[in-house]
Coordinates of C-alpha atoms and ligand atoms in Angstrom, one line a residue:
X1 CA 9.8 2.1 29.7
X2 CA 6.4 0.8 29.9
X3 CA 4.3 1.7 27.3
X4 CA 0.8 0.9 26.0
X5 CA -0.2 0.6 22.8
X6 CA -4.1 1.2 21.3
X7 CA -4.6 -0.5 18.7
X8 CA -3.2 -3.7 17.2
X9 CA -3.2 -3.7 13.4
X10 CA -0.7 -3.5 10.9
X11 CA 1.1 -0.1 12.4
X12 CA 0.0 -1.1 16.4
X13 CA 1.1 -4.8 16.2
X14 CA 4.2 -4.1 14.5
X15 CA 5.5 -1.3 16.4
X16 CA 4.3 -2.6 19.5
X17 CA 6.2 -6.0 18.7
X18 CA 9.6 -3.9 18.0
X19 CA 9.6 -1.7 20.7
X20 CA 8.9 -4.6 22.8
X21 CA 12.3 -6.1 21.2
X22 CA 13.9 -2.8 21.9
X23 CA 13.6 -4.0 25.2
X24 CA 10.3 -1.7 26.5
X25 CA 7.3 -3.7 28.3
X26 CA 4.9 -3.3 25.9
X27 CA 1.0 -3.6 26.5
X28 CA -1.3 -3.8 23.3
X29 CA -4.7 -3.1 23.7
X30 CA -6.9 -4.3 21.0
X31 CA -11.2 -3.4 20.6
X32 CA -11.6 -6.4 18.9
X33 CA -11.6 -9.3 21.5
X34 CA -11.3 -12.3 18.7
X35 CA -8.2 -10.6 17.8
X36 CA -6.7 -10.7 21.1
X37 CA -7.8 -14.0 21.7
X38 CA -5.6 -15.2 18.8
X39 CA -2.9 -12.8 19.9
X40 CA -2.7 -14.4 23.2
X41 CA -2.7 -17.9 21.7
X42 CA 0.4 -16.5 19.6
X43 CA -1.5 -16.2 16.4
X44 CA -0.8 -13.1 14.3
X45 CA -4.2 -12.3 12.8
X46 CA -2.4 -10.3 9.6
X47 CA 0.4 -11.2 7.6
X48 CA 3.5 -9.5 7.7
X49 CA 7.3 -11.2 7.4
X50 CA 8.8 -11.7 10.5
X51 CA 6.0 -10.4 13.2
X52 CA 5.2 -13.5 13.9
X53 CA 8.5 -14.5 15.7
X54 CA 8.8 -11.6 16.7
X55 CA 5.7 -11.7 18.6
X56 CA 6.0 -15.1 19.9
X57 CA 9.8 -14.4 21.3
X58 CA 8.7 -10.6 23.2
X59 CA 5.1 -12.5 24.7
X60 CA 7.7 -15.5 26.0
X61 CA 10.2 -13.1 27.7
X62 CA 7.3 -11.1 29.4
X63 CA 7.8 -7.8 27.6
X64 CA 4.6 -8.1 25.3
X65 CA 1.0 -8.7 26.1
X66 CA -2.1 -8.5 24.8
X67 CA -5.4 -7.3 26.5
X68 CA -8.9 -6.0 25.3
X69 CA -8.9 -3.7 28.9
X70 CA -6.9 -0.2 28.5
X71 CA -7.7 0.2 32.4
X72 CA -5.0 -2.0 34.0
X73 CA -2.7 -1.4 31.5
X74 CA -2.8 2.3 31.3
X75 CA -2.4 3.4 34.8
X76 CA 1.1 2.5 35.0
X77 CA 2.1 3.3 31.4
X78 CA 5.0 6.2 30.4
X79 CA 3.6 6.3 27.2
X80 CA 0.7 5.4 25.3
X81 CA 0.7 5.2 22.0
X82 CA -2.7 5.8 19.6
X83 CA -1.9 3.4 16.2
X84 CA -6.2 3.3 15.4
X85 CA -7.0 3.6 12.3
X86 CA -7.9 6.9 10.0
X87 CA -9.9 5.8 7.2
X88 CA -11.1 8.4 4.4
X89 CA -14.6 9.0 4.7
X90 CA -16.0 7.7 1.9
X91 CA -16.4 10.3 -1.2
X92 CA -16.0 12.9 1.2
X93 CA -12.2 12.5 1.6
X94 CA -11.8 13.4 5.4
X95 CA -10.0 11.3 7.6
X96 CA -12.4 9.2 10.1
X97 CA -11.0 10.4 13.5
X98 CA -13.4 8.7 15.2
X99 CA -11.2 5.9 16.8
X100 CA -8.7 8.2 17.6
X101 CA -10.8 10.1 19.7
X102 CA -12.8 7.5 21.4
X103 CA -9.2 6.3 22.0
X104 CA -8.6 9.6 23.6
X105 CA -11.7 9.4 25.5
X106 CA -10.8 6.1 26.9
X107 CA -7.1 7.5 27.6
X108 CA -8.8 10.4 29.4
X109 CA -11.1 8.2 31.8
X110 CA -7.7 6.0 33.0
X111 CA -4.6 8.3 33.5
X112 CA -3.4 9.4 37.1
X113 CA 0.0 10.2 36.5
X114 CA 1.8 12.0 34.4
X115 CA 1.8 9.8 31.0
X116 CA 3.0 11.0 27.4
X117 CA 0.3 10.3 24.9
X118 CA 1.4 9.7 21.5
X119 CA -0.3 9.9 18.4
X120 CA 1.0 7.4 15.7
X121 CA -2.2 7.0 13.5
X122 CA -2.0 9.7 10.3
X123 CA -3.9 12.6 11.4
X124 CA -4.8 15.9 9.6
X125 CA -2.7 18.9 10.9
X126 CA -4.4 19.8 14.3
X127 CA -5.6 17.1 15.5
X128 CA -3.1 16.5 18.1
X129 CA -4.7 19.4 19.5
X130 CA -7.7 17.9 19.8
X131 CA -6.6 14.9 21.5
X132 CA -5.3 17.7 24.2
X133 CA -8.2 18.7 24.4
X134 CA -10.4 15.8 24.9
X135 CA -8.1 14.5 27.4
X136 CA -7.8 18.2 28.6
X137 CA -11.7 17.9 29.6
X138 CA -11.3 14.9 31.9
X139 CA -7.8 15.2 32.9
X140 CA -5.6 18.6 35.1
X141 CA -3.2 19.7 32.1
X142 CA -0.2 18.7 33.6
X143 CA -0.6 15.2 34.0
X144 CA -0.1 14.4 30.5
X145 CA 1.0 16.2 27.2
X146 CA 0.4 14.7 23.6
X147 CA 2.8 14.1 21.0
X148 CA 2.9 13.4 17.1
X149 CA 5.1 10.4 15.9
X150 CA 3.3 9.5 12.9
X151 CA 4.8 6.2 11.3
X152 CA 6.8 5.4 8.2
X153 CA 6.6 1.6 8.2
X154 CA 6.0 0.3 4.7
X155 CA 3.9 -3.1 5.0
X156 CA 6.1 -6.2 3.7
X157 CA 9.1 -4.4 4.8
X158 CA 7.5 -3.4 8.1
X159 CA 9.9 -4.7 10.9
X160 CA 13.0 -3.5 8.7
X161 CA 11.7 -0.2 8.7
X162 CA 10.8 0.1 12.1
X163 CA 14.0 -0.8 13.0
X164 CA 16.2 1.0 10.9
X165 CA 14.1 4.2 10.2
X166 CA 15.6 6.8 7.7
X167 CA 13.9 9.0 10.5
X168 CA 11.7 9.3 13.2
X169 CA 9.6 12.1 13.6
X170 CA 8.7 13.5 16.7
X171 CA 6.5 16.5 17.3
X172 CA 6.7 17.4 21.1
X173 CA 6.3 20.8 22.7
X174 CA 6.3 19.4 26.1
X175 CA 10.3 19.5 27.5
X176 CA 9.1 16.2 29.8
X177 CA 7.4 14.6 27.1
X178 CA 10.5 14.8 24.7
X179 CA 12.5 13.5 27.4
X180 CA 10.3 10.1 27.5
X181 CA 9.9 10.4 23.5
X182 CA 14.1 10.0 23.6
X183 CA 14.5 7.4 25.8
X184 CA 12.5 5.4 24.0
X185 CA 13.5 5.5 20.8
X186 CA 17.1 5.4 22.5
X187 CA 18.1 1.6 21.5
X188 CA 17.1 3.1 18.0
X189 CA 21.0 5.7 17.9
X190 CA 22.9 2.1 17.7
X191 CA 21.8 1.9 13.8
X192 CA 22.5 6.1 13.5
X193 CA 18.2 7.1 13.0
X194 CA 17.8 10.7 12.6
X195 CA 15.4 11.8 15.5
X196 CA 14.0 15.0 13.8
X197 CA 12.2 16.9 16.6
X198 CA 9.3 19.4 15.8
X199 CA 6.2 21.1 16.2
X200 CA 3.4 18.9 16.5
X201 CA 1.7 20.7 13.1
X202 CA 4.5 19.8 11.5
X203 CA 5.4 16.7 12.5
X204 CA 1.5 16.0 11.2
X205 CA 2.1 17.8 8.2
X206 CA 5.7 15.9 7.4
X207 CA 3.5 12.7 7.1
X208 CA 1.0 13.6 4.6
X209 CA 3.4 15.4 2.9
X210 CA 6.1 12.4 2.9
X211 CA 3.1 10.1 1.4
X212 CA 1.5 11.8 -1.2
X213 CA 4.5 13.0 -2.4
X214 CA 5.8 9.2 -2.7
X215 CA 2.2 8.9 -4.4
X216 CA 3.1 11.4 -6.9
X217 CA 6.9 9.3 -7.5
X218 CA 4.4 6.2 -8.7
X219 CA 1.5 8.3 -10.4
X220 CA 5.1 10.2 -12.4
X221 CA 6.2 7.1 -13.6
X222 CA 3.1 5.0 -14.6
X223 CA 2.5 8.0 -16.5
X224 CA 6.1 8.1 -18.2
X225 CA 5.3 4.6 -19.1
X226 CA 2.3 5.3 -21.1
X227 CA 4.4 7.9 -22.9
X228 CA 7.3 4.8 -23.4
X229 CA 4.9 2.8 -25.0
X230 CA 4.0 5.9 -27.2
X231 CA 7.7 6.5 -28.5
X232 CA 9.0 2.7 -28.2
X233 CA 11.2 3.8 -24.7
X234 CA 11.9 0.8 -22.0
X235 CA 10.6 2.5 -19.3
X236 CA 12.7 0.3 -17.0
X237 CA 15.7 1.6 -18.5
X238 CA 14.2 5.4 -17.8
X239 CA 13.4 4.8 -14.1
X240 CA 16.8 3.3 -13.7
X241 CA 18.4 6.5 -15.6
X242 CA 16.2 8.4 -13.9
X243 CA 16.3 7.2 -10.4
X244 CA 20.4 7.2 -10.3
X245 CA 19.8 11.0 -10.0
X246 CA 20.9 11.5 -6.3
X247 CA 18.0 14.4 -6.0
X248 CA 15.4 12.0 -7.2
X249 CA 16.7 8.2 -5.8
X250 CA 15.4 4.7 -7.2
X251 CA 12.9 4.3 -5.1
X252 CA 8.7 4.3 -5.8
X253 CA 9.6 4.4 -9.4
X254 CA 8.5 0.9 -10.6
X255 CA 5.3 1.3 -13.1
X256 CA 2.5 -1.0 -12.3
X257 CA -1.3 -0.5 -12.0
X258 CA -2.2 2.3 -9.8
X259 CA -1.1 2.9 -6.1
X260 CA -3.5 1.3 -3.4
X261 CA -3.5 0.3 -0.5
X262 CA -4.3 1.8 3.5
X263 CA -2.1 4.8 3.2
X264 CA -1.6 6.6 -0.3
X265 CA -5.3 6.6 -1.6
X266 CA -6.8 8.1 1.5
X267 CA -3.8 10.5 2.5
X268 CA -4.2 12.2 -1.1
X269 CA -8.0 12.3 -0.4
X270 CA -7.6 13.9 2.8
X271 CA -4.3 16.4 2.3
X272 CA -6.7 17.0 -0.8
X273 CA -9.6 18.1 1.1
X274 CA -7.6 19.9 4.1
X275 CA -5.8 22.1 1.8
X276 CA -8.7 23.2 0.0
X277 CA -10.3 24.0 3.1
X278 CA -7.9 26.0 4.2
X279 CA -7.8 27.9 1.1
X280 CA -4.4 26.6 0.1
X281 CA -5.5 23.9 -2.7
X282 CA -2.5 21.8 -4.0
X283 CA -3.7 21.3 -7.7
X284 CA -0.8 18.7 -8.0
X285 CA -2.0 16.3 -5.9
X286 CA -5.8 16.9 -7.3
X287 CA -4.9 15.6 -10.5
X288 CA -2.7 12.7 -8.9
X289 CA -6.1 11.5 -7.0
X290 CA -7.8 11.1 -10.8
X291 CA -5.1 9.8 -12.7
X292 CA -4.4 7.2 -10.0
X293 CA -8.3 6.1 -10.1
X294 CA -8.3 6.4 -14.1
X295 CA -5.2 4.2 -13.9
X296 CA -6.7 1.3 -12.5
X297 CA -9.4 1.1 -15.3
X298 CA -7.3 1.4 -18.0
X299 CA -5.1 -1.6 -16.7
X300 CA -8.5 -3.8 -17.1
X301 CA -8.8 -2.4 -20.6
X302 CA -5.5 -3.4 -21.5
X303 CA -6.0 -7.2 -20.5
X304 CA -9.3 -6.8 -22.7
X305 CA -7.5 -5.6 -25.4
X306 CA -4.6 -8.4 -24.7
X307 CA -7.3 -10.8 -25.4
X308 CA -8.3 -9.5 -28.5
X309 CA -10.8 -6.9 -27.5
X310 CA -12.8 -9.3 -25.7
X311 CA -13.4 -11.2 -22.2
X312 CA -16.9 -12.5 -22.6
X313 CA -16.9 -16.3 -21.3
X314 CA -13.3 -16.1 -21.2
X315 CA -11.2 -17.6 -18.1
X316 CA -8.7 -15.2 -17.1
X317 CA -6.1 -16.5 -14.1
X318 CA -5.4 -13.5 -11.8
X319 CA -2.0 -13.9 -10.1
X320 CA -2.1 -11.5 -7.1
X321 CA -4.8 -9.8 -5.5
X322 CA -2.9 -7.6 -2.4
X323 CA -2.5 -4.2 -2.9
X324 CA 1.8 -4.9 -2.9
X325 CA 3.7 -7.9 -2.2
X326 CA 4.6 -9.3 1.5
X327 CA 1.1 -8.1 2.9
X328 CA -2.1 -9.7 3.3
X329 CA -3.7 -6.3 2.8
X330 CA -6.9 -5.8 0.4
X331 CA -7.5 -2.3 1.1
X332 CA -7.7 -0.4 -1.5
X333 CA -6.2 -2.7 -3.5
X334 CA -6.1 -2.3 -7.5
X335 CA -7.2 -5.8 -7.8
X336 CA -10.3 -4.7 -6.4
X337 CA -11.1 -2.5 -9.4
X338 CA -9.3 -4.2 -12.5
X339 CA -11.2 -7.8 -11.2
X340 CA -15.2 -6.4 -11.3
X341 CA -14.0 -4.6 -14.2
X342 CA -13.4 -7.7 -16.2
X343 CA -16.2 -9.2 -14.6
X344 CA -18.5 -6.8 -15.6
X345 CA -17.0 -7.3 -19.3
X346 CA -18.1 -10.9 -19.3
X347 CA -14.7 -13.1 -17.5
X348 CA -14.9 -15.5 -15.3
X349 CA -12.1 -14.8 -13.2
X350 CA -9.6 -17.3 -10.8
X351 CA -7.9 -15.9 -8.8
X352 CA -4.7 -17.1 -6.7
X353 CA -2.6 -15.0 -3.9
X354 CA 0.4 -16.1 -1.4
X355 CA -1.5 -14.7 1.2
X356 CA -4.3 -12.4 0.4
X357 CA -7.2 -14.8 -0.4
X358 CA -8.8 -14.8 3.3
X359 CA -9.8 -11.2 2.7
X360 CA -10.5 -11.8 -0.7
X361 CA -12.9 -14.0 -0.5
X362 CA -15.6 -11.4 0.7
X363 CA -14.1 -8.2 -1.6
X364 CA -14.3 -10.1 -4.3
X365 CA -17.6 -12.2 -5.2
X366 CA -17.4 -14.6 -8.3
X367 CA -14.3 -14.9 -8.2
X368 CA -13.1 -18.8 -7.9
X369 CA -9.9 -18.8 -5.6
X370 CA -7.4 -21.2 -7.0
X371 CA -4.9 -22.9 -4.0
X372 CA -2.0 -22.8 -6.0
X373 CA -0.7 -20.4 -8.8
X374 CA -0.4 -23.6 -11.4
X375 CA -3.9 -24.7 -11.0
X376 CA -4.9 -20.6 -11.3
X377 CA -3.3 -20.7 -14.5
X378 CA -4.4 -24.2 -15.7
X379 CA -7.4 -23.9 -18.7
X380 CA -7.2 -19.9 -18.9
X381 CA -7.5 -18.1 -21.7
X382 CA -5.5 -15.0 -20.0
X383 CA -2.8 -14.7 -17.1
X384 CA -2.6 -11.3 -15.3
X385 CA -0.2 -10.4 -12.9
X386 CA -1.6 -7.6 -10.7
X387 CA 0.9 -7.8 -8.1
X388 CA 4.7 -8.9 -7.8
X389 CA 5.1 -11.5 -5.4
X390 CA 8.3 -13.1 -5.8
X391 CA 6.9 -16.9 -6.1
X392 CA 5.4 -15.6 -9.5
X393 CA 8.7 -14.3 -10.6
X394 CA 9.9 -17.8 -9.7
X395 CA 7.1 -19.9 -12.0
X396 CA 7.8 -22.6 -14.2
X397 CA 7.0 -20.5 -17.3
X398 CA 7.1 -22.9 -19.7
X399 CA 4.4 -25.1 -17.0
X400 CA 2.2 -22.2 -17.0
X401 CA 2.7 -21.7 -20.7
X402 CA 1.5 -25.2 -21.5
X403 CA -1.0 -24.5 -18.8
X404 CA -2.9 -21.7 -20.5
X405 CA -5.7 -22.0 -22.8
X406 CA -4.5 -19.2 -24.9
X407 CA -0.3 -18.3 -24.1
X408 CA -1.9 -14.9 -23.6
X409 CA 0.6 -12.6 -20.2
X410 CA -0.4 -9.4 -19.3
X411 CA 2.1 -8.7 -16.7
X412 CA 1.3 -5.5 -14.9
X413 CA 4.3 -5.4 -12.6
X414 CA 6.8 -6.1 -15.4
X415 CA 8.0 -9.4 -13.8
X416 CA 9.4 -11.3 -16.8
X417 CA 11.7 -10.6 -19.4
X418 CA 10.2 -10.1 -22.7
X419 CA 12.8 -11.9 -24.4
X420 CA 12.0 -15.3 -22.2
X421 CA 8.5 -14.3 -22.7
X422 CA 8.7 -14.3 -26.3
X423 CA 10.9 -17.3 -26.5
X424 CA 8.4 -19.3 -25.1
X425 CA 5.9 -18.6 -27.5
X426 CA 3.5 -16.4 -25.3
X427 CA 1.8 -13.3 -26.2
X428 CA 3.5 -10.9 -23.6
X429 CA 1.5 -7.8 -22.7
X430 CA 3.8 -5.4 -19.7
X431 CA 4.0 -1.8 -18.9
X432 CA 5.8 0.9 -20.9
X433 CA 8.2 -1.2 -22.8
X434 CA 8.7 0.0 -26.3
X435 CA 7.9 -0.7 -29.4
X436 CA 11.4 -2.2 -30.4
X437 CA 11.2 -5.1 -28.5
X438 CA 7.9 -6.3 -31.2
X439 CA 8.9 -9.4 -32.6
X440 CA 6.1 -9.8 -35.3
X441 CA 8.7 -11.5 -37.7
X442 CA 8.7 -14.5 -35.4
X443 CA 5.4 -14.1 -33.9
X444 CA 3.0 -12.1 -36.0
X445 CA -0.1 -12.6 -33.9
X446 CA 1.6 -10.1 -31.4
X447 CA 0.4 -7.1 -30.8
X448 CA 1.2 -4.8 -28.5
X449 CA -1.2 -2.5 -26.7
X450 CA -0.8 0.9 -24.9
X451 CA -2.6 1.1 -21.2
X452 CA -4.7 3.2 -24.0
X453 CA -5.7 0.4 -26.2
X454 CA -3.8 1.2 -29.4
X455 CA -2.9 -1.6 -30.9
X456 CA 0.9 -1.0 -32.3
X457 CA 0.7 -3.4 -35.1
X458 CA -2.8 -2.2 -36.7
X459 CA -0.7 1.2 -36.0
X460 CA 2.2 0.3 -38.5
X461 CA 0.5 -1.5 -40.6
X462 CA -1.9 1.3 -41.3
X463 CA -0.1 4.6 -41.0
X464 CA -2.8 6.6 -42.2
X465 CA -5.4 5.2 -40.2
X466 CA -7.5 6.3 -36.8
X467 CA -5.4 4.3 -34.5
X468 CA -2.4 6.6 -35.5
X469 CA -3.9 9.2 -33.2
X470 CA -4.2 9.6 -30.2
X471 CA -6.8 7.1 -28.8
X472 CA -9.7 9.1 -28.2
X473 CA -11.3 6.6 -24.9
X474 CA -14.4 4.9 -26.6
X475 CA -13.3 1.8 -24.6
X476 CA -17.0 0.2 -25.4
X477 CA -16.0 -0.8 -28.5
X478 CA -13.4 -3.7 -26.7
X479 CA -16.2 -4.7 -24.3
X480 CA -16.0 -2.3 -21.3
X481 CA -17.4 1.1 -20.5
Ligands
LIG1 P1 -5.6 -1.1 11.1 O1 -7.0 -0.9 10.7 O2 -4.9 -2.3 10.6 O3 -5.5 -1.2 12.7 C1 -6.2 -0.4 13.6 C2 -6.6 -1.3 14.8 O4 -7.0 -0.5 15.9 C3 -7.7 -2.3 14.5 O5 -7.3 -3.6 14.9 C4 -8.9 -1.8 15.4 O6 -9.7 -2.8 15.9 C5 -8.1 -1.1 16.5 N1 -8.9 -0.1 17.3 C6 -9.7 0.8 16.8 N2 -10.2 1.6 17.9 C7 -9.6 1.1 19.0 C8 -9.7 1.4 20.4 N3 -10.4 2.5 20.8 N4 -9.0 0.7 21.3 C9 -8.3 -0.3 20.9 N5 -8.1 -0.7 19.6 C10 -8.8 0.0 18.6 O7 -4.9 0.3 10.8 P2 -3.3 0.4 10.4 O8 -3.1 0.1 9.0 O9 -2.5 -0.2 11.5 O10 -3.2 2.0 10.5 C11 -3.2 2.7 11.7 C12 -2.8 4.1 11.5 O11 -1.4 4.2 11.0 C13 -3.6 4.8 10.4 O12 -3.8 6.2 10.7 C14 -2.7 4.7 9.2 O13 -2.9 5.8 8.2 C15 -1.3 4.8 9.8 N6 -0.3 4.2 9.0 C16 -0.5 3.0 8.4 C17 0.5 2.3 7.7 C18 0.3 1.0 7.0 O14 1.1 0.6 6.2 N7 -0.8 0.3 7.3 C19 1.8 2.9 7.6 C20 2.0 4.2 8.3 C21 0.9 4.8 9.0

């Protein structure tokens, strides 16, 4: 099939690049000339494993190409996929459709024959009838009919998943477009992936609600690790019983420091905001929105607390700034909140990343980008782990040990093992690992704080005092507000 493809960012270039290797000729048109300048050179202007070669083996055997000019490559195209991107409109919490419906404009102003269009970006429910529409304005209706195919890709996992979906969606109410929908996601029956064929609404409606609910899996069990810290419960040991469950599954269940990222933190905005407005408000996913944000905050309090209630003029070595590992991706990324946060409370922050530090530079001023995660590490008072990137769980621990200032961890991803951590004489700081695992007899300047600040020791040692309760949230008195 020939089929175009708007857009050429992490959904575009990816899916592009594997239908291309399905054996398709493949077109990606790209706004942004730079990028498709460095595309046609073979250079892959985000990172994800694998595109690269991918890329580079599809352009050599003539079934991918790169252009900035939808007019050439449209008028011969079966399909043409829209992969543009939705951002949330700022506080508001719609989705931006404004590239997907220039994109439609610019679809509308090329087609002559009868051409499927489909819609891959994340849309709110509806908007595929838009599209029609638009198109609908310039074009006689039965020259093209538009489809939903929203995508499932996770990013650092993003070839695998293309190519051995646990489903593709596909929202068609056209009998000729479903026809071209199959044979192109034909190759795809060899590895046995469910085609689930629906209505567009809710083929739009499977993707939000396939997101946030994931969303709500993460936001479940960073909660349930607050509560393990409470109780002295190893919260890996509860995800694992937990996730066994065949109605629940392992997956999403790993506490850390907030979901980010280009999908989950807008689609909650925006499933939000639609539902409200159409008088169906899901309260669930309200609530997930703030926790999530309040989340992020109270990770930077616990690394203040860590360091004995205060950052000011301390060095504290950031290991990992991208919102998950195997992506070069900022957006929305928790780093982005926990870093100013310490900032503001007086750090100096270094800061290393495998591959995130070209789009770190500009989200994150101050911030002195180390070039390799031993020199990060080397004078600091602090090491954080924000995110868990395999050559961190690879370190030389007892190299960054005699690296640090102060042997002070706080390890948000719960990378290490306490035991080793302990053994090697650092203060270890993780995420909803009880109480029983405090080794004060062998190291009793540990303490252990809750993503809430209270300090377990002071909590034994004075039974009857303040810090027995609940902590109330007066965070200025460790330095940040
Ligand atoms: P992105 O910002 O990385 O890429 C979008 C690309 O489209 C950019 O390169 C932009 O320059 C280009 N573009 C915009 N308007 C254009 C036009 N008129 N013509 C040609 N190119 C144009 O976005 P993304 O992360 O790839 O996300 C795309 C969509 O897929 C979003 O709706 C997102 O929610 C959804 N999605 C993303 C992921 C993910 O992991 N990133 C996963 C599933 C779904």
């Amino acid at each position: 099939m020939r089929i175009v493809m708007i857009g050429a960012g992490y959904v575009g270039l990816v899916s592009a690049a594997c239908l291309a290797d399905l054996g398709h000729e493949v077109v990606c048109v790209e706004v942004d000339e730079t990028k498709v300048a460095a595309l046609k050179k073979g250079r892959i202007p985000i990172y994800e494993r694998g595109l690269s070669e991918l890329v580079l083996a599809n352009q050599s055997a003539s079934r991918l190409s790169f252009t900035a000019n939808l007019n050439d490559a449209a008028r011969a195209a079966h399909a043409i996929f829209i992969a543009v991107g939705t951002p949330a409109l700022g506080e508001v919490g719609s989705a931006d459709m404004r590239y997907v419906y220039d994109a439609a404009r610019d679809i509308a102003s090329v087609i002559e024959d009868f051409t499927v269009i489909v819609v891959k970006s994340t849309v709110p429910i509806g908007a595929c009838d838009d599209v029609e529409r638009i198109i609908g304005e310039r074009v006689p209706r039965n020259r093209f009919a538009v489809v939903s195919n929203p995508e499932f890709l996770r990013e650092g996992a993003a070839i695998e998943d293309f190519n051995q979906p646990d489903r593709v969606v596909i929202g068609v109410e056209d009998e000729r477009a479903r026809l071209v929908m199959a044979e192109i996601y034909e190759p795809l029956s060899s590895v046995r992936a469910s085609i689930l064929y629906t209505s567009r609404r809710s083929s739009e409606m499977i993707k939000y609600a396939a997101n946030v609910f994931l969303a709500m899996k993460v936001t479940f069990i960073n909660e349930i690790a607050d509560l393990c810290e409470r109780v002295d419960a190893d919260v890996l040991e509860v995800s694992r019983g937990v996730g066994l469950d065949s109605c629940i599954g392992p997956k999403f269940l790993t506490p850390g420091s907030g979901f980010g990222g280009s999908c989950f933190p807008k689609d909650t905005l925006v499933l939000t905001k639609f539902a409200r407005e159409a008088e169906a408000p899901i309260r669930l996913v309200e609530t997930l929105v703030e926790v999530n944000e309040a989340r992020m905050a109270a990770m930077a309090r616990k690394v203040i607390a860590a360091c004995d209630g205060s950052v000011v003029g301390k060095r504290i070595a950031v290991l990992g700034l991208t919102y998950k590992p195997g992506t070069d991706d900022m957006r929305e990324a928790p780093s982005l909140v926990i870093v100013p946060k310490l900032q503001a409370a007086g750090a100096q922050i270094v800061a290393y990343d495998p591959a995130g530090m070209r789009t770190a530079r500009s989200l994150l001023p101050g911030v002195q980008l180390a070039e390799y995660a031993y020199d990060c590490v080397e004078g600091a008072d602090a090491a954080v782990v924000i995110t868990e990137w395999d050559e961190f769980r690879a370190l030389d621990l007892k190299r960054v040990r005699a690296a640090l200032n102060q042997p002070i961890m706080v390890d948000l991803r719960n990378i290490y093992s306490i035991e080793t951590m302990r053994s090697l004489g650092f203060r270890y700081f993780c995420i909803g690992r009880g109480f029983r695992y405090d080794e004060r007899s062998a190291h009793p300047q540990v303490q252990e704080f809750s993503s809430r600040g209270v300090s377990r020791t002071a909590r034994e040692d004075r039974p009857d005092a303040e810090l027995s309760m609940p902590y109330s949230g007066d965070w200025t008195r460790i330095g940040i507000t």
